[in-house]
XYZ file of C-alpha atoms in Angstrom:
655
model
C 213.474 253.971 32.737
C 211.338 253.721 30.226
C 212.146 253.985 26.348
C 210.030 254.759 23.376
C 210.013 251.846 21.026
C 207.013 252.208 18.576
C 203.852 254.568 17.912
C 200.724 253.377 16.500
C 199.047 256.150 14.013
C 195.950 256.445 12.774
C 194.371 259.343 9.427
C 191.764 261.997 10.437
C 189.286 260.022 9.481
C 189.435 257.852 11.822
C 189.334 254.624 9.248
C 193.499 253.348 8.515
C 196.421 252.267 10.866
C 199.771 252.604 10.345
C 202.943 251.694 12.311
C 206.073 253.795 13.088
C 208.991 251.445 15.545
C 212.710 251.749 16.241
C 215.395 248.830 15.550
C 216.645 246.637 17.847
C 219.729 249.227 18.309
C 217.793 252.090 18.519
C 219.107 253.811 15.624
C 216.970 252.972 12.035
C 212.641 254.243 12.267
C 210.557 251.721 10.741
C 207.184 252.328 8.710
C 204.402 249.631 8.296
C 201.782 250.875 6.065
C 199.532 247.375 4.774
C 198.136 249.101 2.027
C 202.355 250.210 0.433
C 204.740 248.963 -0.496
C 202.921 245.560 -0.888
C 202.970 245.522 3.407
C 206.943 245.692 3.385
C 207.892 247.552 5.936
C 210.427 250.952 4.600
C 212.820 252.426 6.555
C 212.801 255.998 6.464
C 215.366 258.342 5.784
C 217.228 260.558 7.188
C 215.102 259.422 10.641
C 216.039 259.143 14.092
C 213.782 257.981 17.771
C 214.567 261.097 18.546
C 212.919 263.403 15.668
C 210.858 260.450 14.549
C 209.175 259.217 17.637
C 209.787 260.975 20.314
C 210.277 264.763 21.549
C 208.039 268.201 20.938
C 206.803 268.537 17.300
C 207.927 264.941 15.609
C 208.618 264.703 12.338
C 204.874 261.923 11.721
C 203.119 260.972 8.041
C 200.990 263.836 6.445
C 197.168 263.696 7.909
C 198.558 261.162 10.937
C 198.525 261.776 14.484
C 199.237 259.580 17.430
C 196.981 257.094 18.358
C 198.737 254.622 20.649
C 202.717 254.682 22.236
C 204.297 251.500 23.168
C 207.170 251.946 26.091
C 210.081 249.832 26.746
C 211.868 248.827 31.029
C 215.179 250.417 30.348
C 217.827 247.239 31.561
C 214.954 244.718 31.985
C 214.081 242.456 34.661
C 216.992 243.931 36.465
C 215.523 247.682 36.084
C 212.067 246.510 37.053
C 213.430 244.928 40.288
C 215.059 248.009 41.179
C 211.212 250.011 40.753
C 209.610 247.341 42.565
C 212.290 247.534 45.531
C 211.720 251.703 45.811
C 207.869 251.474 45.398
C 207.585 249.174 48.193
C 210.469 250.891 50.287
C 208.345 254.225 50.169
C 204.786 252.519 50.661
C 205.809 250.426 53.951
C 207.646 253.459 55.122
C 204.299 255.720 54.246
C 201.820 253.678 55.649
C 203.538 250.724 58.160
C 203.469 247.928 55.801
C 205.894 245.221 56.569
C 206.478 243.357 52.412
C 207.890 239.373 53.317
C 209.841 239.855 50.034
C 211.660 243.205 48.146
C 211.979 240.848 45.075
C 209.677 239.962 42.076
C 210.387 235.849 42.609
C 208.697 235.080 45.483
C 205.060 235.838 46.076
C 205.029 238.697 49.111
C 202.815 238.800 52.132
C 201.704 242.412 53.547
C 201.279 242.809 57.450
C 200.706 245.990 59.172
C 203.707 247.064 61.866
C 201.732 249.782 64.522
C 202.934 249.175 68.293
C 199.658 251.170 68.776
C 197.246 249.093 67.477
C 196.930 245.161 67.995
C 196.127 242.602 65.470
C 192.283 241.214 65.918
C 191.171 237.316 66.517
C 189.898 235.850 63.776
C 186.644 234.789 65.552
C 186.235 238.091 67.249
C 185.832 239.377 63.381
C 182.665 238.830 63.120
C 180.764 241.257 60.436
C 183.299 239.594 57.705
C 181.269 237.562 55.276
C 182.403 234.877 53.879
C 184.423 233.825 56.905
C 186.185 230.977 56.054
C 187.773 232.780 52.425
C 188.286 236.217 53.891
C 190.035 235.472 57.056
C 192.699 233.255 55.599
C 193.588 236.800 53.173
C 193.087 239.556 55.370
C 194.105 240.620 58.703
C 192.450 243.323 60.968
C 194.216 245.700 63.755
C 192.754 247.817 66.508
C 193.798 251.057 68.100
C 195.046 249.377 71.635
C 193.531 251.396 74.684
C 196.014 252.367 76.873
C 195.539 252.052 80.733
C 194.576 255.986 81.876
C 191.968 255.237 79.282
C 191.123 252.051 80.081
C 189.753 253.728 83.572
C 188.004 256.572 81.899
C 183.857 255.941 81.004
C 183.606 254.376 77.803
C 181.175 258.145 76.264
C 184.842 260.222 77.566
C 186.539 257.710 74.735
C 188.415 259.309 72.288
C 187.157 257.747 69.293
C 189.509 256.039 66.458
C 188.669 254.097 63.517
C 187.855 250.477 63.836
C 189.788 248.860 62.372
C 191.709 248.752 59.282
C 192.666 246.436 56.814
C 195.675 245.312 55.296
C 194.582 245.195 51.862
C 192.181 247.245 49.604
C 190.030 245.042 49.213
C 186.859 245.738 50.159
C 184.612 243.874 52.956
C 181.567 243.682 52.864
C 179.242 243.583 56.161
C 177.126 240.236 57.212
C 173.996 241.500 56.335
C 171.798 242.130 60.107
C 168.113 243.442 60.333
C 167.431 246.253 59.081
C 167.391 249.356 61.331
C 165.707 253.149 60.832
C 163.744 255.827 62.559
C 160.771 255.398 63.824
C 158.522 257.665 65.602
C 159.508 257.068 69.475
C 162.165 259.039 70.917
C 164.722 258.408 72.377
C 164.762 258.741 76.284
C 166.459 261.921 77.738
C 169.613 260.078 78.873
C 170.417 259.115 75.346
C 169.835 262.483 74.316
C 172.141 263.595 76.144
C 174.612 260.623 75.582
C 174.314 261.300 71.972
C 175.997 264.396 72.077
C 179.134 263.292 73.378
C 179.755 259.919 71.728
C 179.961 258.312 68.700
C 180.182 255.352 69.853
C 178.831 252.733 68.021
C 176.921 250.553 70.667
C 175.261 253.426 71.900
C 171.462 252.583 71.527
C 170.666 255.549 70.019
C 174.035 257.997 68.148
C 173.783 260.913 66.261
C 174.280 258.763 63.319
C 170.774 258.391 63.531
C 170.968 254.870 63.385
C 168.515 252.611 66.052
C 170.921 250.304 66.219
C 168.706 247.206 68.267
C 169.781 243.859 67.403
C 171.544 244.668 64.576
C 174.671 242.236 64.502
C 177.169 244.521 62.534
C 176.298 248.154 65.127
C 176.347 251.062 62.828
C 179.522 249.965 61.288
C 179.407 250.846 57.578
C 179.330 252.516 53.791
C 177.306 255.338 53.447
C 176.669 255.192 49.321
C 173.309 257.232 49.592
C 172.295 258.355 45.945
C 172.205 262.071 46.636
C 176.053 261.509 46.916
C 177.362 261.405 50.512
C 179.375 258.745 51.156
C 181.585 258.434 54.071
C 181.800 255.669 57.016
C 178.630 255.796 59.391
C 180.334 255.496 62.888
C 182.830 258.600 61.881
C 182.078 260.539 58.690
C 178.369 260.918 59.307
C 177.316 263.879 61.311
C 174.351 266.132 59.982
C 171.628 264.014 61.226
C 169.961 266.970 61.110
C 170.307 267.821 58.056
C 170.196 264.764 56.195
C 168.427 262.457 58.707
C 168.730 259.154 59.470
C 169.661 256.089 57.753
C 168.820 252.497 56.523
C 171.372 249.615 55.615
C 170.230 247.899 52.136
C 169.438 244.156 51.906
C 171.026 244.299 48.084
C 174.371 246.631 48.263
C 174.866 246.560 52.141
C 175.505 250.273 52.099
C 173.532 252.631 54.090
C 171.537 255.642 52.811
C 169.371 257.935 54.649
C 166.061 257.680 54.527
C 164.582 261.376 53.000
C 166.354 260.724 49.411
C 164.058 257.147 48.912
C 161.940 258.098 46.632
C 158.003 258.308 47.863
C 158.708 257.833 51.448
C 158.724 254.626 51.555
C 161.569 253.636 53.853
C 159.524 255.293 56.350
C 159.521 253.361 59.767
C 159.665 249.963 57.870
C 158.520 247.317 60.302
C 161.984 245.627 62.182
C 163.046 242.805 60.054
C 161.047 244.011 57.166
C 163.887 244.126 53.735
C 165.262 246.981 52.284
C 166.362 248.134 48.967
C 167.775 251.108 48.092
C 166.427 252.829 44.672
C 168.988 251.999 42.504
C 168.721 248.167 43.759
C 164.921 248.427 43.060
C 165.877 249.601 39.667
C 167.930 247.263 39.388
C 165.362 244.085 40.769
C 163.018 245.366 37.922
C 165.141 245.793 35.277
C 165.493 242.105 36.219
C 162.471 240.492 36.299
C 161.377 238.552 32.481
C 157.699 239.961 33.380
C 157.362 242.849 35.017
C 154.450 242.540 37.602
C 151.956 245.134 36.593
C 149.639 247.822 38.962
C 146.669 249.195 38.292
C 147.330 253.100 38.077
C 144.744 253.696 41.125
C 146.947 251.209 43.520
C 149.874 253.208 42.600
C 148.533 256.278 43.355
C 146.805 255.020 46.859
C 150.354 253.227 47.544
C 152.414 256.807 47.067
C 149.905 259.090 48.389
C 148.832 257.373 50.383
C 144.996 258.167 49.819
C 142.105 257.194 52.601
C 144.410 257.437 55.347
C 145.048 260.461 57.438
C 147.182 263.364 56.956
C 149.739 262.113 59.718
C 150.086 257.939 58.004
C 150.846 259.925 54.664
C 153.169 262.652 55.905
C 156.482 260.328 55.023
C 159.587 260.687 55.677
C 161.028 261.469 51.589
C 158.012 262.677 50.525
C 156.881 266.145 49.445
C 154.481 268.611 51.146
C 153.425 271.943 52.244
C 154.327 273.920 54.220
C 152.298 277.349 55.737
C 155.137 280.542 56.486
C 152.694 283.731 57.133
C 149.499 283.310 55.271
C 150.725 281.346 52.410
C 152.099 277.563 51.929
C 155.018 276.837 50.538
C 156.896 273.093 49.311
C 159.034 271.441 51.206
C 160.897 267.831 51.897
C 160.260 265.736 54.681
C 163.275 264.667 56.388
C 162.282 263.475 60.025
C 159.653 263.482 62.460
C 160.670 264.387 65.503
C 157.255 264.584 68.019
C 154.807 266.668 66.297
C 156.768 268.590 63.967
C 158.237 267.708 61.288
C 162.744 268.452 60.202
C 161.749 270.038 57.042
C 163.466 271.538 53.943
C 161.735 274.426 52.107
C 162.621 274.440 48.249
C 165.041 276.210 47.413
C 163.385 277.436 44.499
C 160.772 279.143 46.979
C 160.199 283.496 46.198
C 159.512 284.417 49.719
C 158.440 288.356 50.219
C 161.156 287.993 52.542
C 164.362 285.684 52.576
C 165.418 286.629 56.060
C 162.009 284.536 57.109
C 164.534 281.475 56.912
C 167.312 283.477 57.603
C 167.505 281.303 61.133
C 167.817 278.232 59.285
C 170.681 276.749 57.382
C 169.482 274.950 54.357
C 166.745 276.212 55.000
C 165.871 273.167 57.067
C 163.814 273.522 60.291
C 161.252 272.367 62.127
C 157.375 272.849 61.313
C 154.359 271.598 63.692
C 152.133 269.350 62.167
C 149.497 271.303 62.516
C 151.044 274.198 59.796
C 151.365 270.867 56.893
C 149.490 268.971 54.164
C 150.565 266.998 51.377
C 149.344 266.831 47.839
C 145.613 266.503 49.086
C 144.902 263.775 46.162
C 141.978 263.546 45.316
C 139.971 266.611 48.631
C 138.960 269.312 46.788
C 137.814 270.743 50.482
C 141.247 270.751 51.371
C 143.335 272.255 48.527
C 140.147 275.393 48.530
C 141.447 276.669 51.888
C 145.564 276.433 50.303
C 146.185 280.211 49.215
C 150.332 278.848 47.494
C 153.336 280.809 47.726
C 155.042 281.889 45.131
C 158.305 279.445 43.952
C 159.741 278.204 40.835
C 158.710 274.985 39.036
C 161.047 271.721 39.882
C 160.986 270.681 35.996
C 162.131 273.584 34.689
C 165.274 273.387 36.437
C 168.803 272.506 35.060
C 170.519 269.322 36.306
C 173.818 269.299 38.948
C 176.417 269.317 35.951
C 174.695 271.733 33.540
C 174.783 274.218 37.446
C 177.740 273.370 37.920
C 180.007 273.824 34.177
C 177.901 276.723 33.363
C 177.543 279.147 36.321
C 174.984 282.014 33.877
C 172.321 278.928 34.242
C 171.388 280.238 37.434
C 170.998 283.895 39.500
C 172.256 284.032 42.658
C 169.909 285.718 45.021
C 170.236 288.018 47.995
C 171.728 286.333 50.291
C 174.648 285.305 48.450
C 175.300 288.928 47.695
C 175.126 289.514 51.021
C 177.221 286.804 52.902
C 179.409 287.588 50.248
C 179.974 291.355 49.161
C 182.066 292.419 52.308
C 184.914 289.484 51.182
C 184.794 290.739 47.773
C 188.689 292.696 47.981
C 190.101 289.563 50.037
C 188.047 287.543 46.620
C 189.373 289.266 43.351
C 192.679 289.557 44.679
C 193.022 286.245 44.475
C 191.517 286.001 41.502
C 194.528 287.471 40.051
C 196.837 286.073 42.342
C 197.612 289.476 44.059
C 199.539 286.911 47.734
C 200.312 290.199 49.239
C 197.459 291.735 50.655
C 197.660 288.263 52.765
C 200.883 288.092 54.933
C 198.438 286.501 57.357
C 197.204 283.074 56.095
C 195.493 282.359 58.774
C 192.026 283.478 57.380
C 192.459 281.988 54.120
C 192.554 278.291 55.017
C 192.159 277.032 51.618
C 196.086 278.852 50.987
C 197.501 277.762 54.258
C 196.761 273.656 52.690
C 198.230 274.193 49.718
C 201.041 276.075 51.450
C 201.072 272.880 54.182
C 200.887 270.285 50.915
C 203.993 272.167 48.639
C 201.224 272.061 45.810
C 200.547 274.160 43.306
C 198.401 277.249 44.505
C 196.605 278.370 41.025
C 196.077 274.725 39.522
C 195.240 271.803 42.430
C 191.517 271.535 43.035
C 189.212 272.578 45.784
C 186.632 270.641 47.100
C 183.634 272.319 47.812
C 181.976 269.776 50.213
C 178.868 269.325 51.025
C 177.159 271.937 50.280
C 174.410 271.534 47.652
C 175.075 271.664 44.153
C 172.565 274.239 44.383
C 173.915 276.690 46.688
C 177.018 276.353 44.613
C 175.692 277.094 41.782
C 174.934 280.591 43.192
C 178.024 281.025 45.005
C 179.687 280.235 41.301
C 177.112 282.983 39.551
C 178.065 285.005 42.288
C 181.467 284.966 42.040
C 180.977 285.610 37.468
C 178.705 288.868 38.035
C 181.256 290.433 40.713
C 184.650 289.270 40.652
C 185.541 286.918 36.615
C 183.186 289.242 35.183
C 183.992 286.924 31.989
C 183.281 283.775 30.623
C 185.620 283.101 29.169
C 188.051 282.809 32.225
C 186.210 279.899 34.180
C 188.914 277.448 33.520
C 191.350 279.576 35.923
C 188.668 279.741 38.930
C 185.822 276.766 38.712
C 187.517 274.537 41.112
C 189.862 276.206 42.060
C 191.830 278.346 45.414
C 189.678 281.549 44.646
C 185.815 279.794 44.468
C 187.323 277.368 46.956
C 188.139 280.581 49.666
C 184.598 281.528 47.849
C 183.484 278.490 49.625
C 184.945 278.757 53.171
C 183.426 282.329 53.540
C 180.065 281.067 51.962
C 180.080 278.264 55.181
C 181.041 280.445 58.098
C 178.223 282.430 57.573
C 175.699 279.431 57.350
C 177.557 277.624 60.143
C 176.829 280.977 62.222
C 173.177 280.198 62.782
C 174.823 276.623 65.086
C 174.804 277.236 68.697
C 177.704 278.231 70.290
C 179.668 278.588 66.722
C 179.880 282.606 67.440
C 181.489 281.829 70.781
C 184.753 280.549 69.643
C 187.102 282.889 67.094
C 187.130 284.145 64.330
C 190.553 282.030 63.281
C 188.823 278.994 64.476
C 185.302 279.790 62.483
C 187.591 279.750 59.662
C 188.924 276.160 60.333
C 186.163 274.484 61.438
C 184.371 275.805 57.862
C 187.755 274.141 56.549
C 187.351 271.669 57.673
C 183.310 270.554 56.976
C 184.553 271.703 53.412
C 187.849 269.549 52.925
C 186.265 266.354 54.876
C 182.744 265.933 53.930
C 182.490 264.641 50.360
C 180.513 263.883 47.639
C 180.559 262.380 44.478
C 179.300 264.228 41.728
C 178.727 261.345 39.388
C 176.757 259.351 42.175
C 174.685 262.448 43.380
C 171.087 262.836 42.516
C 168.871 266.478 42.658
C 166.615 264.432 46.068
C 164.806 268.095 46.382
C 163.864 268.784 42.772
C 163.246 264.980 42.611
C 160.619 265.301 45.528
C 159.058 268.515 45.035
C 158.442 267.296 41.637
C 156.437 263.964 42.507
C 154.783 266.672 44.694
C 153.309 268.895 41.940
C 152.760 266.372 39.806
C 150.374 265.592 42.576
C 149.436 268.741 42.704
C 148.193 269.647 39.260
C 147.625 266.294 37.489
C 144.226 266.226 35.971
C 143.225 263.028 35.992
C 139.764 261.435 36.263
C 140.421 259.591 38.945
C 141.737 262.411 41.370
C 138.436 263.964 40.817
C 136.666 267.395 41.109
C 139.748 268.433 42.890
C 142.183 268.460 39.961
C 140.225 271.255 38.210
C 142.425 273.949 39.369
C 141.036 274.382 43.072
C 144.146 275.818 44.811
C 142.526 279.089 46.900
C 139.420 279.487 45.755
C 138.207 279.644 49.066
C 140.420 282.188 49.836
C 142.072 284.237 47.874
C 145.148 284.863 45.766
C 148.270 282.790 45.639
C 151.436 285.344 46.293
C 151.625 287.941 43.986
C 148.406 286.702 42.362
C 151.116 283.954 41.033
C 149.587 281.613 38.305
C 150.878 278.250 39.617
C 149.387 276.088 36.935
C 151.210 277.983 34.409
C 154.012 275.920 32.126
C 153.743 273.174 33.241
C 154.042 269.788 31.236
C 151.089 269.047 28.472
C 151.194 265.631 29.732
C 149.748 266.253 33.432
C 146.577 266.970 31.775
C 144.903 263.166 31.319
C 142.101 264.342 28.700
C 140.339 262.016 29.924
C 137.792 263.929 32.227
C 134.891 265.399 30.024
C 132.304 268.076 31.229
C 131.890 269.855 34.552
C 129.525 272.469 35.888
C 130.039 275.910 36.009
C 130.016 276.259 39.880
C 133.081 273.712 40.238
C 135.483 277.172 39.397
C 133.469 280.058 41.103
C 135.818 281.044 43.970
C 134.107 281.138 47.723
C 132.823 283.987 49.664
C 135.357 284.835 51.061
C 137.434 285.282 48.501
C 140.673 287.419 48.866
C 140.808 289.465 45.770
C 143.973 290.401 44.560
C 143.872 294.465 43.901
C 147.603 295.380 43.843
C 149.097 296.330 40.003
C 151.868 296.501 40.429
C 152.708 293.149 41.901
C 150.662 291.812 38.854
C 148.440 291.237 35.916
C 144.515 290.689 36.612
C 144.377 286.631 36.037
C 143.531 285.349 32.657
C 139.969 284.432 31.316
C 138.951 281.442 32.521
C 138.307 278.654 29.731
C 135.011 277.122 29.069
C 133.443 274.868 31.867
C 131.913 272.740 29.372
C 135.926 272.327 27.508
C 136.589 268.823 27.020
C 140.225 269.453 26.206
C 142.414 271.521 28.383
C 145.629 272.442 28.867
C 147.254 272.112 32.114
C 148.857 275.594 32.166
C 145.595 276.918 31.868
C 144.047 278.343 34.900
C 140.455 280.025 36.502
C 140.032 283.703 37.105
C 139.444 284.245 40.423
C 137.562 287.741 39.550
C 134.930 289.811 41.365
C 131.711 290.171 40.489
C 132.665 294.025 39.748
C 135.160 293.243 37.355
C 132.933 290.334 35.509
C 130.627 293.861 35.160
C 133.187 295.280 33.195
C 135.355 293.047 31.247
C 134.368 293.849 27.693
C 133.469 291.596 25.609
C 135.635 290.763 21.620
């Protein structure tokens, strides 16, 4: 259908272009170089288009390679008409479309043809912005309700897409009063209905959207910075994991409240204008004169300083949660009565990971009595907290690095226990040995590829909305236990072998969902596959929300500025005892966190309390380092005072 007629060639240095093209009869080949032959095209002797313009191993001038290729449509306009007719016929059959014209001579109008749908009246499409323009160029259709369905109560009717547009042009929804979650719990009746229906008109749905008097209901698109993307009424399900959503006044997209920085989207009064983090950043960049704000005012706004703890805890903020005798970092997602739904930091090192084995995605409810924030400027509060051990957020690699290099992640014991029972199956898939699987019912990705008639070993397999860090751990396990060769990553990353590993991992996590274990094994695998194949995150939009949140928490916990008072001087746990495994939480912190503006402090600031538990197990750690001088003016943020009993001080040798 197309013929190659010319090539644009460039030298290896990228400094000079020449052209090679065929004659109008397609027989001769010419080369044009403006710096040679006085700028006159030169005919190549014994050259033909098949050898010098296209095909395998074409003959090119030395040190030149192809930069651009130019085509022409064979038979011109008649072939273009034929191509247009074939494509419109295929599109009409696939998408139930009707084209008003089958030629290129007249403009084509599209219409949707499906007996199950009815065209919506213009006056009913109240959510369309700029109505005079869009209503004249767009039409929308809604699923007809049969007489049998009309007799059913609304909560028992099957849910279908609200409408289907005739074009792919994006229709923005009309702005209304921005709605969000509140501390008030829905009544019992609303909670019961929310489990059985995803109706956009209910007062409180599983989407976590409080519809109130929002004109556009809960319709719209989620485009959150965490990477989640989908339709509010249909795709958005896991409110317990991602939390309620709020609509931005700038871009009209919906965003998770807990994904906005510093908890600024938490519990906003009705009618308050809200801009998502991306729109807010753009607005600040557009200002000619940025508004100046004192550091103290910023800290007060960010930490809620001088407010009670209940008001300082906000969705999207970091906090510390008590688990046994130690406190670990968490991200606050949603307040539920006297408790908070939180996500434990993925890099926490518990004495036993089974402490959170029954909490998918490390998300669970924590009573507010077992939560504290960074305790900014609260010396007494910090001295009562024994910290659990974790990896500092600032030291972790980025999402892109994690997904491209499995060696950057060390898989956890939990991942090994979940995947090891299936190691032979995964090894067979890696080696392309399908004779082991006469029945593909328990390998949904394989069955899906076969049903779609797609290449088995090159087609990308989605990971769904499995967090990037958990994907990286599965990849690390796969390379350590299955591949064992970094040079072969292209054979399995994003392909069927790893895709099935993600399915197995998802099945194990979903085992904690109520009633999941009551279904058959085949249904478990297909439910996991549906979750994996339908809930899609957008990698290029994904921010590591969890890492970002915990890093902000750590900065508030370990920063050493004057305005934080004595509380910033290594006070964590001084009244109660050593941290988990005698861990030094001040080690390896960024130098810029120590402002070096405090001056001298008294000796008793670093003195341990009378109930301090001295670490005496030499098998799980080493004695803490010697304390810095109490009168040292400049200290690194990574230094930590010694916590020793008087007996140890007596035995200490001078050097």
